[in-house]
Amino acid sequence: MMANIVSDNKVVTLEYALHLDDGELVEESTNTEPLEYIHGIGQLIPGLEKSLAGMQVGESREVMLEADEGYGEYQEGLDEEIPMDSFPEDFEPEIDMPLVMTDDEGKEFTFYVTGFGEEGVIVSPNHPLAGETLHFNVKVLDVHDATDEELAHGHVHGDEEYEDE
Ligand SMILES: [Zn+2]
Protein backbone atom coordinates (compact mmCIF):
# COMPACT_ATOMS: atom_id res chain seq x y z
CA MET A 1 0.00 0.00 0.00
CA MET A 2 1.19 3.49 -0.90
CA ALA A 3 1.88 5.75 2.04
CA ASN A 4 -0.34 8.79 2.20
CA ILE A 5 2.19 11.35 1.13
CA VAL A 6 1.48 14.45 -0.90
CA SER A 7 1.91 13.45 -4.54
CA ASP A 8 0.16 13.79 -7.88
CA ASN A 9 -3.60 13.14 -8.06
CA LYS A 10 -4.08 13.07 -4.27
CA VAL A 11 -6.69 15.19 -2.53
CA VAL A 12 -4.72 17.10 0.13
CA THR A 13 -6.27 18.86 3.13
CA LEU A 14 -4.12 21.67 4.50
CA GLU A 15 -4.12 24.02 7.41
CA TYR A 16 -2.16 27.12 6.50
CA ALA A 17 -1.33 30.71 7.32
CA LEU A 18 0.17 33.24 4.94
CA HIS A 19 2.26 36.18 6.20
CA LEU A 20 4.13 38.85 4.28
CA ASP A 21 7.72 40.00 4.97
CA ASP A 22 6.50 42.74 7.35
CA GLY A 23 4.59 40.15 9.38
CA GLU A 24 1.14 41.08 8.08
CA LEU A 25 -1.22 38.11 8.19
CA VAL A 26 -2.96 37.83 4.82
CA GLU A 27 -4.85 34.56 5.12
CA GLU A 28 -5.32 31.85 7.67
CA SER A 29 -7.29 28.66 7.17
CA THR A 30 -8.41 28.50 10.80
CA ASN A 31 -10.66 31.49 10.08
CA THR A 32 -12.30 29.63 7.24
CA GLU A 33 -12.13 25.96 6.33
CA PRO A 34 -9.00 23.90 5.81
CA LEU A 35 -7.91 24.11 2.19
CA GLU A 36 -8.61 21.06 0.04
CA TYR A 37 -6.96 20.74 -3.36
CA ILE A 38 -5.86 18.13 -5.89
CA HIS A 39 -2.07 17.93 -6.01
CA GLY A 40 -0.25 18.20 -9.33
CA ILE A 41 -2.84 19.95 -11.48
CA GLY A 42 -1.87 23.56 -10.82
CA GLN A 43 -4.57 24.52 -8.30
CA LEU A 44 -2.00 26.18 -6.01
CA ILE A 45 0.74 28.64 -6.91
CA PRO A 46 3.59 26.55 -8.36
CA GLY A 47 6.20 27.30 -5.66
CA LEU A 48 3.85 26.18 -2.90
CA GLU A 49 2.78 23.00 -4.68
CA LYS A 50 6.43 22.08 -5.26
CA SER A 51 7.26 22.59 -1.56
CA LEU A 52 4.35 20.42 -0.40
CA ALA A 53 5.31 17.38 -2.51
CA GLY A 54 6.44 14.47 -0.34
CA MET A 55 4.94 15.74 2.93
CA GLN A 56 3.14 13.27 5.21
CA VAL A 57 -0.11 13.57 7.15
CA GLY A 58 0.57 15.48 10.39
CA GLU A 59 3.75 17.11 9.07
CA SER A 60 4.22 20.90 9.30
CA ARG A 61 6.54 23.07 7.27
CA GLU A 62 7.50 26.70 6.78
CA VAL A 63 7.68 27.68 3.14
CA MET A 64 9.17 30.95 1.94
CA LEU A 65 8.54 31.97 -1.66
CA GLU A 66 10.06 34.93 -3.47
CA ALA A 67 7.63 36.89 -5.66
CA ASP A 68 8.66 35.05 -8.85
CA GLU A 69 7.59 31.72 -7.31
CA GLY A 70 4.49 33.29 -5.79
CA TYR A 71 2.20 35.80 -7.49
CA GLY A 72 4.88 37.26 -9.78
CA GLU A 73 6.89 40.47 -9.80
CA TYR A 74 4.90 43.70 -9.70
CA GLN A 75 4.82 45.27 -13.17
CA GLU A 76 4.51 49.06 -13.29
CA GLY A 77 2.43 51.04 -15.74
CA LEU A 78 -0.20 48.43 -16.61
CA ASP A 79 -3.21 50.01 -14.93
CA GLU A 80 -6.14 50.70 -17.23
CA GLU A 81 -9.47 52.42 -16.71
CA ILE A 82 -12.49 50.51 -17.94
CA PRO A 83 -15.67 52.56 -18.42
CA MET A 84 -18.53 51.56 -16.10
CA ASP A 85 -20.85 51.17 -19.07
CA SER A 86 -18.86 48.13 -20.27
CA PHE A 87 -20.05 46.23 -17.19
CA PRO A 88 -23.50 44.87 -16.38
CA GLU A 89 -25.72 47.36 -14.55
CA ASP A 90 -25.69 45.48 -11.26
CA PHE A 91 -21.86 45.24 -11.20
CA GLU A 92 -20.45 46.35 -7.83
CA PRO A 93 -16.67 46.53 -8.05
CA GLU A 94 -14.53 46.21 -4.92
CA ILE A 95 -10.79 46.72 -4.43
CA ASP A 96 -8.77 43.53 -5.25
CA MET A 97 -11.81 41.91 -6.91
CA PRO A 98 -10.65 39.66 -9.77
CA LEU A 99 -12.25 40.25 -13.17
CA VAL A 100 -11.89 37.75 -16.00
CA MET A 101 -11.90 39.41 -19.40
CA THR A 102 -11.80 37.85 -22.83
CA ASP A 103 -9.94 39.34 -25.80
CA ASP A 104 -11.02 39.20 -29.47
CA GLU A 105 -9.46 35.75 -29.88
CA GLY A 106 -11.29 34.32 -26.87
CA LYS A 107 -8.21 34.24 -24.64
CA GLU A 108 -8.99 34.90 -20.96
CA PHE A 109 -7.06 37.35 -18.78
CA THR A 110 -7.54 38.09 -15.11
CA PHE A 111 -7.39 41.69 -13.92
CA TYR A 112 -7.79 43.03 -10.39
CA VAL A 113 -9.66 46.16 -9.35
CA THR A 114 -7.18 48.68 -7.88
CA GLY A 115 -9.28 51.84 -7.73
CA PHE A 116 -11.98 54.01 -9.19
CA GLY A 117 -11.61 56.74 -11.84
CA GLU A 118 -13.96 59.39 -13.16
CA GLU A 119 -15.37 57.20 -15.91
CA GLY A 120 -15.00 53.77 -14.47
CA VAL A 121 -12.94 51.16 -12.72
CA ILE A 122 -9.11 51.09 -12.61
CA VAL A 123 -7.81 47.56 -13.16
CA SER A 124 -4.34 45.99 -13.19
CA PRO A 125 -3.06 42.59 -14.34
CA ASN A 126 -0.91 42.47 -11.18
CA HIS A 127 -2.24 40.08 -8.53
CA PRO A 128 -2.82 41.96 -5.24
CA LEU A 129 0.14 39.99 -3.79
CA ALA A 130 2.45 40.54 -6.80
CA GLY A 131 5.95 41.58 -5.71
CA GLU A 132 5.52 40.16 -2.20
CA THR A 133 7.69 37.53 -0.56
CA LEU A 134 5.27 34.95 0.84
CA HIS A 135 5.74 33.08 4.11
CA PHE A 136 3.46 30.06 4.45
CA ASN A 137 3.07 27.86 7.52
CA VAL A 138 1.44 24.67 6.34
CA LYS A 139 0.28 21.50 8.06
CA VAL A 140 -0.99 18.47 6.15
CA LEU A 141 -4.20 17.20 7.75
CA ASP A 142 -5.21 14.51 5.26
CA VAL A 143 -4.12 12.91 2.00
CA HIS A 144 -6.25 10.53 -0.02
CA ASP A 145 -6.71 9.47 -3.65
CA ALA A 146 -8.82 11.75 -5.82
CA THR A 147 -11.75 10.02 -7.49
CA ASP A 148 -11.83 9.69 -11.29
CA GLU A 149 -14.66 12.20 -11.32
CA GLU A 150 -12.67 14.74 -9.29
CA LEU A 151 -9.69 14.32 -11.61
CA ALA A 152 -11.92 14.75 -14.68
CA HIS A 153 -13.44 17.92 -13.23
CA GLY A 154 -10.16 19.29 -11.89
CA HIS A 155 -11.54 20.07 -8.42
CA VAL A 156 -12.40 18.42 -5.12
CA HIS A 157 -15.99 17.36 -4.46
CA GLY A 158 -17.23 18.00 -0.93
CA ASP A 159 -18.95 15.65 1.51
CA GLU A 160 -22.28 17.34 1.09
CA GLU A 161 -24.24 16.91 -2.04
CA TYR A 162 -22.20 18.78 -4.59
CA GLU A 163 -23.86 21.19 -6.95
CA ASP A 164 -22.03 20.72 -10.18
CA GLU A 165 -22.48 21.58 -13.81
ZN1 LIG B 1 -17.12 18.67 -10.23
mmCIF file of N, CA and C and ligand atoms in Angstrom, residues 149-150 153-157 162-165, ligand 1:
data_model
loop_
_atom_site.group_PDB
_atom_site.id
_atom_site.type_symbol
_atom_site.label_atom_id
_atom_site.label_comp_id
_atom_site.label_asym_id
_atom_site.label_seq_id
_atom_site.Cartn_x
_atom_site.Cartn_y
_atom_site.Cartn_z
ATOM 1 N N GLU A 149 -13.809 11.056 -11.002
ATOM 2 C CA GLU A 149 -14.658 12.199 -11.320
ATOM 3 C C GLU A 149 -13.997 13.515 -10.908
ATOM 4 N N GLU A 150 -13.373 13.530 -9.736
ATOM 5 C CA GLU A 150 -12.675 14.737 -9.290
ATOM 6 C C GLU A 150 -11.535 15.098 -10.236
ATOM 7 N N HIS A 153 -12.943 16.554 -13.410
ATOM 8 C CA HIS A 153 -13.444 17.919 -13.231
ATOM 9 C C HIS A 153 -12.341 18.908 -12.865
ATOM 10 N N GLY A 154 -11.249 18.404 -12.287
ATOM 11 C CA GLY A 154 -10.161 19.288 -11.891
ATOM 12 C C GLY A 154 -10.415 20.021 -10.592
ATOM 13 N N HIS A 155 -11.326 19.493 -9.760
ATOM 14 C CA HIS A 155 -11.538 20.067 -8.423
ATOM 15 C C HIS A 155 -12.071 19.023 -7.466
ATOM 16 N N VAL A 156 -11.973 19.343 -6.172
ATOM 17 C CA VAL A 156 -12.404 18.423 -5.123
ATOM 18 C C VAL A 156 -13.911 18.529 -4.946
ATOM 19 N N HIS A 157 -14.562 17.383 -4.769
ATOM 20 C CA HIS A 157 -15.995 17.359 -4.461
ATOM 21 C C HIS A 157 -16.174 17.210 -2.961
ATOM 22 N N TYR A 162 -22.962 17.774 -3.879
ATOM 23 C CA TYR A 162 -22.200 18.785 -4.592
ATOM 24 C C TYR A 162 -22.989 19.308 -5.773
ATOM 25 N N GLU A 163 -23.154 20.611 -5.797
ATOM 26 C CA GLU A 163 -23.862 21.194 -6.947
ATOM 27 C C GLU A 163 -22.858 21.453 -8.052
ATOM 28 N N ASP A 164 -23.017 20.729 -9.113
ATOM 29 C CA ASP A 164 -22.035 20.719 -10.178
ATOM 30 C C ASP A 164 -22.710 20.975 -11.506
ATOM 31 N N GLU A 165 -21.876 21.343 -12.496
ATOM 32 C CA GLU A 165 -22.479 21.576 -13.810
ATOM 33 C C GLU A 165 -22.340 20.342 -14.671
HETATM 34 ZN ZN ZN B 1 -17.123 18.671 -10.226
#
